């Protein structure tokens, strides 16, 4: 896992350092125009639905339902950390956007998005939030290795599609999305590690 975190840090630092250079800006533009050429009415409708899965209006109710379920199961630490993840990753994304203040792509976007572009909030938030939901399910409920792998793959595919939807819809550059995935993953690892340590401490002290 440490190597994945190091790789994620490298990707974020690289994207943050080079997105304004001519070469990488041209790469970003090329990817944006590539997705514009792929647009079809049906695909646009699909990606509009997918991108909504990465918005607050969807994952907040989902977290409330999951939180109530784990609250019923008396998994209080899990519930607390779920909402800590939701709130903190959104705030972190907001602060990063303010620091970099990158304007959104000025091409043929499907709709107008607000705030700055770097890093992608949908990519970053969905990575941390859906990743932590998957982590809780594996930690508390799913015990079989194959089912754990299935849950992880399904989560990764969802997060990937949400990121791609942002480029397809023309509201983010490639480097925005890569940076969002990277920071979201780093934040997920940090919070899940803290959660596991606290849970371990609680379990250890229950024995005495």
GROMACS .gro file of C-alpha atoms in nm:
model
  208
    1UNK     CA    1   0.000   0.000   0.000
    2UNK     CA    2   0.289   0.237   0.075
    3UNK     CA    3   0.406   0.214  -0.285
    4UNK     CA    4   0.057   0.303  -0.407
    5UNK     CA    5   0.056   0.609  -0.182
    6UNK     CA    6   0.400   0.712  -0.308
    7UNK     CA    7   0.280   0.668  -0.666
    8UNK     CA    8  -0.032   0.874  -0.594
    9UNK     CA    9   0.179   1.152  -0.441
   10UNK     CA   10   0.405   1.148  -0.745
   11UNK     CA   11   0.109   1.173  -0.984
   12UNK     CA   12  -0.043   1.464  -0.795
   13UNK     CA   13   0.283   1.658  -0.765
   14UNK     CA   14   0.356   1.596  -1.133
   15UNK     CA   15   0.011   1.712  -1.246
   16UNK     CA   16   0.026   2.018  -1.021
   17UNK     CA   17   0.371   2.108  -1.151
   18UNK     CA   18   0.322   2.060  -1.524
   19UNK     CA   19  -0.041   2.127  -1.614
   20UNK     CA   20   0.037   2.490  -1.699
   21UNK     CA   21   0.327   2.405  -1.930
   22UNK     CA   22   0.262   2.418  -2.304
   23UNK     CA   23   0.323   2.049  -2.366
   24UNK     CA   24   0.093   1.915  -2.097
   25UNK     CA   25  -0.170   2.182  -2.162
   26UNK     CA   26  -0.177   2.063  -2.523
   27UNK     CA   27  -0.217   1.706  -2.399
   28UNK     CA   28  -0.507   1.816  -2.179
   29UNK     CA   29  -0.670   1.996  -2.471
   30UNK     CA   30  -0.621   1.697  -2.701
   31UNK     CA   31  -0.792   1.465  -2.453
   32UNK     CA   32  -1.080   1.711  -2.407
   33UNK     CA   33  -1.131   1.742  -2.783
   34UNK     CA   34  -1.106   1.363  -2.819
   35UNK     CA   35  -1.398   1.315  -2.581
   36UNK     CA   36  -1.595   1.589  -2.759
   37UNK     CA   37  -1.567   1.391  -3.082
   38UNK     CA   38  -1.700   1.079  -2.907
   39UNK     CA   39  -2.019   1.245  -2.789
   40UNK     CA   40  -2.347   1.085  -2.884
   41UNK     CA   41  -2.689   1.165  -2.732
   42UNK     CA   42  -2.709   0.822  -2.569
   43UNK     CA   43  -2.354   0.837  -2.429
   44UNK     CA   44  -2.409   1.188  -2.301
   45UNK     CA   45  -2.720   1.076  -2.111
   46UNK     CA   46  -2.525   0.783  -1.962
   47UNK     CA   47  -2.235   1.001  -1.850
   48UNK     CA   48  -2.469   1.262  -1.707
   49UNK     CA   49  -2.612   0.990  -1.483
   50UNK     CA   50  -2.266   0.859  -1.395
   51UNK     CA   51  -2.137   1.206  -1.306
   52UNK     CA   52  -2.434   1.254  -1.071
   53UNK     CA   53  -2.311   0.952  -0.874
   54UNK     CA   54  -2.010   1.166  -0.783
   55UNK     CA   55  -2.216   1.460  -0.661
   56UNK     CA   56  -2.324   1.550  -0.308
   57UNK     CA   57  -2.691   1.507  -0.395
   58UNK     CA   58  -2.628   1.134  -0.445
   59UNK     CA   59  -2.354   1.029  -0.203
   60UNK     CA   60  -2.487   1.230   0.093
   61UNK     CA   61  -2.819   1.035   0.107
   62UNK     CA   62  -2.623   0.716   0.045
   63UNK     CA   63  -2.392   0.792   0.339
   64UNK     CA   64  -2.694   0.869   0.558
   65UNK     CA   65  -2.849   0.532   0.478
   66UNK     CA   66  -2.522   0.345   0.530
   67UNK     CA   67  -2.454   0.546   0.846
   68UNK     CA   68  -2.795   0.453   0.989
   69UNK     CA   69  -2.731   0.088   0.907
   70UNK     CA   70  -2.395   0.083   1.084
   71UNK     CA   71  -2.540   0.286   1.371
   72UNK     CA   72  -2.803   0.015   1.414
   73UNK     CA   73  -2.519  -0.239   1.415
   74UNK     CA   74  -2.343  -0.027   1.682
   75UNK     CA   75  -2.044   0.045   1.462
   76UNK     CA   76  -2.013   0.399   1.596
   77UNK     CA   77  -1.650   0.456   1.497
   78UNK     CA   78  -1.728   0.355   1.142
   79UNK     CA   79  -2.020   0.598   1.121
   80UNK     CA   80  -1.811   0.883   1.260
   81UNK     CA   81  -1.528   0.822   1.017
   82UNK     CA   82  -1.766   0.789   0.723
   83UNK     CA   83  -1.892   1.143   0.777
   84UNK     CA   84  -1.545   1.269   0.867
   85UNK     CA   85  -1.435   1.138   0.528
   86UNK     CA   86  -1.727   1.302   0.350
   87UNK     CA   87  -1.676   1.642   0.510
   88UNK     CA   88  -1.297   1.651   0.515
   89UNK     CA   89  -1.236   1.544   0.155
   90UNK     CA   90  -1.479   1.807   0.028
   91UNK     CA   91  -1.308   2.076   0.235
   92UNK     CA   92  -0.964   1.962   0.122
   93UNK     CA   93  -1.075   1.973  -0.240
   94UNK     CA   94  -1.215   2.324  -0.195
   95UNK     CA   95  -0.890   2.448  -0.045
   96UNK     CA   96  -0.680   2.290  -0.321
   97UNK     CA   97  -0.900   2.449  -0.587
   98UNK     CA   98  -0.849   2.785  -0.419
   99UNK     CA   99  -0.472   2.735  -0.411
  100UNK     CA  100  -0.437   2.643  -0.780
  101UNK     CA  101  -0.727   2.854  -0.914
  102UNK     CA  102  -0.725   2.681  -1.251
  103UNK     CA  103  -1.004   2.781  -1.484
  104UNK     CA  104  -1.230   2.516  -1.631
  105UNK     CA  105  -1.192   2.405  -1.993
  106UNK     CA  106  -1.325   2.673  -2.227
  107UNK     CA  107  -1.450   2.438  -2.493
  108UNK     CA  108  -1.788   2.283  -2.572
  109UNK     CA  109  -1.887   2.163  -2.223
  110UNK     CA  110  -2.221   1.984  -2.191
  111UNK     CA  111  -2.311   2.207  -1.898
  112UNK     CA  112  -2.153   2.486  -1.696
  113UNK     CA  113  -1.975   2.376  -1.377
  114UNK     CA  114  -1.891   2.607  -1.089
  115UNK     CA  115  -1.568   2.680  -0.899
  116UNK     CA  116  -1.217   2.603  -1.019
  117UNK     CA  117  -1.098   2.301  -1.211
  118UNK     CA  118  -0.789   2.156  -1.037
  119UNK     CA  119  -0.818   1.900  -0.889
  120UNK     CA  120  -1.148   1.745  -0.996
  121UNK     CA  121  -1.388   1.739  -0.700
  122UNK     CA  122  -1.595   1.455  -0.844
  123UNK     CA  123  -1.286   1.238  -0.895
  124UNK     CA  124  -1.135   1.324  -0.558
  125UNK     CA  125  -1.453   1.301  -0.350
  126UNK     CA  126  -1.577   0.980  -0.508
  127UNK     CA  127  -1.239   0.812  -0.459
  128UNK     CA  128  -1.232   0.892  -0.088
  129UNK     CA  129  -1.603   0.846  -0.010
  130UNK     CA  130  -1.682   0.537  -0.216
  131UNK     CA  131  -1.343   0.398  -0.125
  132UNK     CA  132  -1.419   0.438   0.245
  133UNK     CA  133  -1.765   0.285   0.207
  134UNK     CA  134  -1.598  -0.015   0.043
  135UNK     CA  135  -1.341  -0.023   0.323
  136UNK     CA  136  -1.617  -0.029   0.588
  137UNK     CA  137  -1.803  -0.307   0.411
  138UNK     CA  138  -1.485  -0.514   0.393
  139UNK     CA  139  -1.386  -0.430   0.750
  140UNK     CA  140  -1.723  -0.509   0.908
  141UNK     CA  141  -1.920  -0.735   0.677
  142UNK     CA  142  -1.747  -0.895   0.378
  143UNK     CA  143  -1.512  -1.169   0.490
  144UNK     CA  144  -1.461  -1.385   0.180
  145UNK     CA  145  -1.157  -1.290  -0.028
  146UNK     CA  146  -1.336  -1.315  -0.363
  147UNK     CA  147  -1.622  -1.096  -0.246
  148UNK     CA  148  -1.376  -0.844  -0.108
  149UNK     CA  149  -1.198  -0.831  -0.442
  150UNK     CA  150  -1.530  -0.793  -0.623
  151UNK     CA  151  -1.628  -0.502  -0.398
  152UNK     CA  152  -1.290  -0.334  -0.454
  153UNK     CA  153  -1.305  -0.378  -0.833
  154UNK     CA  154  -1.663  -0.249  -0.852
  155UNK     CA  155  -1.566   0.056  -0.646
  156UNK     CA  156  -1.262   0.122  -0.864
  157UNK     CA  157  -1.470   0.094  -1.182
  158UNK     CA  158  -1.731   0.336  -1.043
  159UNK     CA  159  -1.467   0.591  -0.942
  160UNK     CA  160  -1.295   0.553  -1.281
  161UNK     CA  161  -1.619   0.612  -1.473
  162UNK     CA  162  -1.703   0.917  -1.263
  163UNK     CA  163  -1.364   1.065  -1.348
  164UNK     CA  164  -1.403   0.984  -1.718
  165UNK     CA  165  -1.749   1.142  -1.716
  166UNK     CA  166  -1.596   1.474  -1.611
  167UNK     CA  167  -1.369   1.473  -1.915
  168UNK     CA  168  -1.640   1.348  -2.148
  169UNK     CA  169  -1.875   1.626  -2.038
  170UNK     CA  170  -1.601   1.883  -2.091
  171UNK     CA  171  -1.583   2.023  -1.738
  172UNK     CA  172  -1.237   1.893  -1.645
  173UNK     CA  173  -0.899   1.830  -1.800
  174UNK     CA  174  -0.715   1.499  -1.779
  175UNK     CA  175  -0.466   1.638  -1.525
  176UNK     CA  176  -0.756   1.759  -1.308
  177UNK     CA  177  -0.899   1.410  -1.292
  178UNK     CA  178  -0.566   1.235  -1.237
  179UNK     CA  179  -0.487   1.475  -0.952
  180UNK     CA  180  -0.834   1.424  -0.804
  181UNK     CA  181  -0.801   1.046  -0.805
  182UNK     CA  182  -0.453   1.072  -0.651
  183UNK     CA  183  -0.540   1.304  -0.362
  184UNK     CA  184  -0.865   1.119  -0.297
  185UNK     CA  185  -0.673   0.792  -0.269
  186UNK     CA  186  -0.411   0.944  -0.039
  187UNK     CA  187  -0.681   1.087   0.187
  188UNK     CA  188  -0.863   0.751   0.186
  189UNK     CA  189  -0.548   0.570   0.299
  190UNK     CA  190  -0.481   0.826   0.574
  191UNK     CA  191  -0.832   0.811   0.719
  192UNK     CA  192  -0.871   0.434   0.688
  193UNK     CA  193  -0.534   0.386   0.861
  194UNK     CA  194  -0.637   0.615   1.148
  195UNK     CA  195  -0.970   0.434   1.170
  196UNK     CA  196  -0.802   0.094   1.185
  197UNK     CA  197  -0.562   0.211   1.459
  198UNK     CA  198  -0.846   0.353   1.669
  199UNK     CA  199  -1.052   0.037   1.621
  200UNK     CA  200  -0.751  -0.175   1.719
  201UNK     CA  201  -0.699   0.036   2.032
  202UNK     CA  202  -1.066   0.001   2.131
  203UNK     CA  203  -1.066  -0.374   2.075
  204UNK     CA  204  -0.745  -0.417   2.275
  205UNK     CA  205  -0.882  -0.228   2.574
  206UNK     CA  206  -1.207  -0.421   2.573
  207UNK     CA  207  -1.015  -0.732   2.678
  208UNK     CA  208  -0.926  -0.585   3.012
   0.00000   0.00000   0.00000
